[in-house]
C-alpha positions as a printed Julia matrix, in Angstrom:
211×3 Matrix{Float64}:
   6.73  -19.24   0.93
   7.36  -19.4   -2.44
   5.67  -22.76  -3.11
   2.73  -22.05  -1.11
   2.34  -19.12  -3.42
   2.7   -21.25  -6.62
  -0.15  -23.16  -4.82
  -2.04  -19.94  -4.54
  -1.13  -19.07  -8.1
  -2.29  -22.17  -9.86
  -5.91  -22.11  -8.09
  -6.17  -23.77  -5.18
  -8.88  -21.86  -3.97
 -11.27  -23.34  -7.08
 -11.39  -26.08  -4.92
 -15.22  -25.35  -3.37
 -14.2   -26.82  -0.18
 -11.01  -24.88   0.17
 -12.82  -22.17  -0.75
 -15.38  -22.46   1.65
 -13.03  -23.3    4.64
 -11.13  -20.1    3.71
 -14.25  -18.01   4.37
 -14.44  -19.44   7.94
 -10.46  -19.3    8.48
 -10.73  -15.45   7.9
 -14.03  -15.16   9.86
 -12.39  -16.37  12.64
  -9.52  -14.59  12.06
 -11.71  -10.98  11.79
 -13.89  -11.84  14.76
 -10.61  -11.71  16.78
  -9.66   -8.63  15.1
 -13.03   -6.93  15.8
 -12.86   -8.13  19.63
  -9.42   -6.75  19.98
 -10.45   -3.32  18.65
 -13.92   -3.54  20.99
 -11.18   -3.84  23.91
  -9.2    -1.34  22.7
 -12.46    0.83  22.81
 -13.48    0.31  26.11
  -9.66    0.33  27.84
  -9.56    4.07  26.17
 -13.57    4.77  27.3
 -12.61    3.79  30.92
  -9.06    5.79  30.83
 -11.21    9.11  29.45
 -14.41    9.11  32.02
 -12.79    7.72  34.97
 -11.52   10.4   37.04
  -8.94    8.5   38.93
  -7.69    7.13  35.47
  -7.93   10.6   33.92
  -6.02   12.62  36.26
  -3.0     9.3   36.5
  -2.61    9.59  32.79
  -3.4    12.86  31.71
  -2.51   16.98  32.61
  -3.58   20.08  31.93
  -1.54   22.62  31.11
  -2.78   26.18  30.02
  -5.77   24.67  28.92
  -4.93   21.46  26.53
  -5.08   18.17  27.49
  -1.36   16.57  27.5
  -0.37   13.0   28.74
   1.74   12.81  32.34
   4.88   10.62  33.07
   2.71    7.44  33.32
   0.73    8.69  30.59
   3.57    8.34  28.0
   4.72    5.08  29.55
   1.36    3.96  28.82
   1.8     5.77  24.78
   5.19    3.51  24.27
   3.91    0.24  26.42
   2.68   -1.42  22.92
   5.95   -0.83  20.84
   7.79   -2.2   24.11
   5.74   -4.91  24.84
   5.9    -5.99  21.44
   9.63   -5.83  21.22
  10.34   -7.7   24.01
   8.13  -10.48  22.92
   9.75  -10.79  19.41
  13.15  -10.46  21.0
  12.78  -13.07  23.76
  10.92  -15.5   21.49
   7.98  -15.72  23.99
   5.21  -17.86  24.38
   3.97  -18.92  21.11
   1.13  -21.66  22.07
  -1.97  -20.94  21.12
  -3.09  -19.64  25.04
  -0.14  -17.66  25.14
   0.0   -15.98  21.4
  -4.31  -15.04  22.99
  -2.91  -13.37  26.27
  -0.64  -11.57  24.43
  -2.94  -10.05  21.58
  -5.3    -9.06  24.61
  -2.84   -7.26  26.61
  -1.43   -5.48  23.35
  -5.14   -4.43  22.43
  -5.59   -3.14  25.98
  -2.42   -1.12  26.1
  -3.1     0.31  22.65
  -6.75    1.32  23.93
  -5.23    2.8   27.02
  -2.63    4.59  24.79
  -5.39    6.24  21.84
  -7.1     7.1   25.02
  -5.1    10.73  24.88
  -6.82   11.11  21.25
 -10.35   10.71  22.81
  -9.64   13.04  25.22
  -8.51   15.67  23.0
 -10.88   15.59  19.57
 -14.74   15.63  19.74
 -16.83   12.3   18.83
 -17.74   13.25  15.01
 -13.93   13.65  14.15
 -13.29    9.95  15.79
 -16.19    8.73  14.31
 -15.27    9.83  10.99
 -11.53    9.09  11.46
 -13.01    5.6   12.44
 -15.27    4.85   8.99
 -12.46    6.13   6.66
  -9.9     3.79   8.12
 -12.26    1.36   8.46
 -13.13    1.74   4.95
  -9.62    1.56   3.81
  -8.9    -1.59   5.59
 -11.72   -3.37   4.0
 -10.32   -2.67   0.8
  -6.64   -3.24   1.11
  -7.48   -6.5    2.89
  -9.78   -7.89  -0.06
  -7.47   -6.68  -2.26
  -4.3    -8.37  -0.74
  -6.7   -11.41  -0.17
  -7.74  -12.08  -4.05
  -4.61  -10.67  -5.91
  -2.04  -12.7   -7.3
   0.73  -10.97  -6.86
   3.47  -12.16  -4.36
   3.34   -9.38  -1.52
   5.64  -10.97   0.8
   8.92   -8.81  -0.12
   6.79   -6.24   0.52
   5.79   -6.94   3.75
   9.15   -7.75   4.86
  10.39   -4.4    3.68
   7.51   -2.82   5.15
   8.12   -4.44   8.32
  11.14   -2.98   8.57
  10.12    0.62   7.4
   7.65    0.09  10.44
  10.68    0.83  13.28
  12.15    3.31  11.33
   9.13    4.89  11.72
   8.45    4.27  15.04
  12.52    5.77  15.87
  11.69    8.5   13.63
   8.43    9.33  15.24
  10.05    8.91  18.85
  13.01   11.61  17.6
  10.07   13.8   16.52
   8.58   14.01  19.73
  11.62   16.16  21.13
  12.5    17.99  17.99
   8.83   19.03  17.02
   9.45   19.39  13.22
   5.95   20.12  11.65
   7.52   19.25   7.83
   8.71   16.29   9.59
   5.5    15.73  11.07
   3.85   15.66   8.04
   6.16   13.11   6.21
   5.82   10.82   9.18
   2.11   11.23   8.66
   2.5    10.07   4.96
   4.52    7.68   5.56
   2.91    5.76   8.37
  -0.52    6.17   5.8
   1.63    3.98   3.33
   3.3     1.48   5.73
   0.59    0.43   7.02
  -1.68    0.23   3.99
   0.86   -1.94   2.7
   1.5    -4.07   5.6
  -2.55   -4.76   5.91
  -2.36   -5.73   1.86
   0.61   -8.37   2.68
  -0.56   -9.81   5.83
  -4.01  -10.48   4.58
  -2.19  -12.48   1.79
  -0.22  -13.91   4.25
  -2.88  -14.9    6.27
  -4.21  -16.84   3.03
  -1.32  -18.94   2.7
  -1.27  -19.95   6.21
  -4.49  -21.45   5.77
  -2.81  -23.14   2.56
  -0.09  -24.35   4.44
  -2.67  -26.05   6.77
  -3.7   -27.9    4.01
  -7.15  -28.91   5.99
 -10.29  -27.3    4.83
């Protein structure tokens, strides 16, 4: 890592060719991003106005909207899903690593699907444009600065489960200050995390070394 960031460092990506080939690794790379999140969409669309769906997942009670016994097996399926595959070592060929990102993207859809069932369009939509709007930033920035960000993505990375254990403790206790922190600090994990992977994902295409 660290000489593929010396490579980064020195200029590589003056090279026009590199340069170009760059633009088309990450266009690639966005287009799957942008598919995932269109299937993420439509999983929680189909969860919200399908009756059958709707009354599996969710229950009322006194009113509000709350998620059932399969609904929060469908909340944690992600987190789970992902842990299992890091922990096994699963598939990691190219067909496989694509199945998995697909079935992660539709459990995550199905598991937001409690959110779009509970606040009215214009808060989504604006909820939507400001993260959105955040990621597009972070991401260029992590993309053209030259500052090493991987020790900050691994300690991020980390930070990430301790948030997710924290969160998961939260959900019995029902601390609002806690609440709150966890808000804060999930804001800042993962606005790091999309600064360092988007780096990262620049000296992959180094490493290819094939514009």
């Amino acid at each position: 890592m660290a000489l593929e960031f010396d490579r980064l460092r020195e200029g590589v990506a003056d090279d026009p060719a590199v340069d170009q080939g760059l633009r088309r690794f990450f266009l690639r790379v966005y287009l799957k991003v942008a598919g995932g999140l269109a299937l993420s969409a439509a999983i929680a669309w189909a969860v919200v106005t399908m009756p059958a769906l709707s009354r599996l997942f969710f229950v009322q009670t006194g009113g509000e909207v709350d998620s059932s016994g399969w609904g929060w097996g469908l909340v944690f399926s992600p987190v789970v899903l992902i842990a299992v595959s890091a922990l096994t070592r699963g598939d990691t060929t190219g067909r496989g690593a694509a199945w998995l990102y697909c079935t992660v993207a539709a459990l995550v859809g199905g598991s937001l699907s409690l959110l779009a069932s509970v606040y009215v369009g214009e808060t989504l939509i604006s909820a939507f444009l400001v993260t959105a709007s955040v990621f597009v930033a972070l991401g260029l920035w992590g993309s053209l600065t030259r500052r090493n960000l991987s020790g900050l993505g691994h300690f991020l990375s980390a930070a990430l489960f301790g948030l997710i254990a924290a969160l998961c403790v939260n959900l019995f206790t029902q601390n609002s200050l806690l609440e709150l922190v966890l808000d804060v600090a999930g804001v800042l994990i993962f606005s790091g995390l999309v600064a360092s992977d988007t780096q990262r994902l620049k000296l992959i295409y180094y490493r290819l070394d094939d514009p």
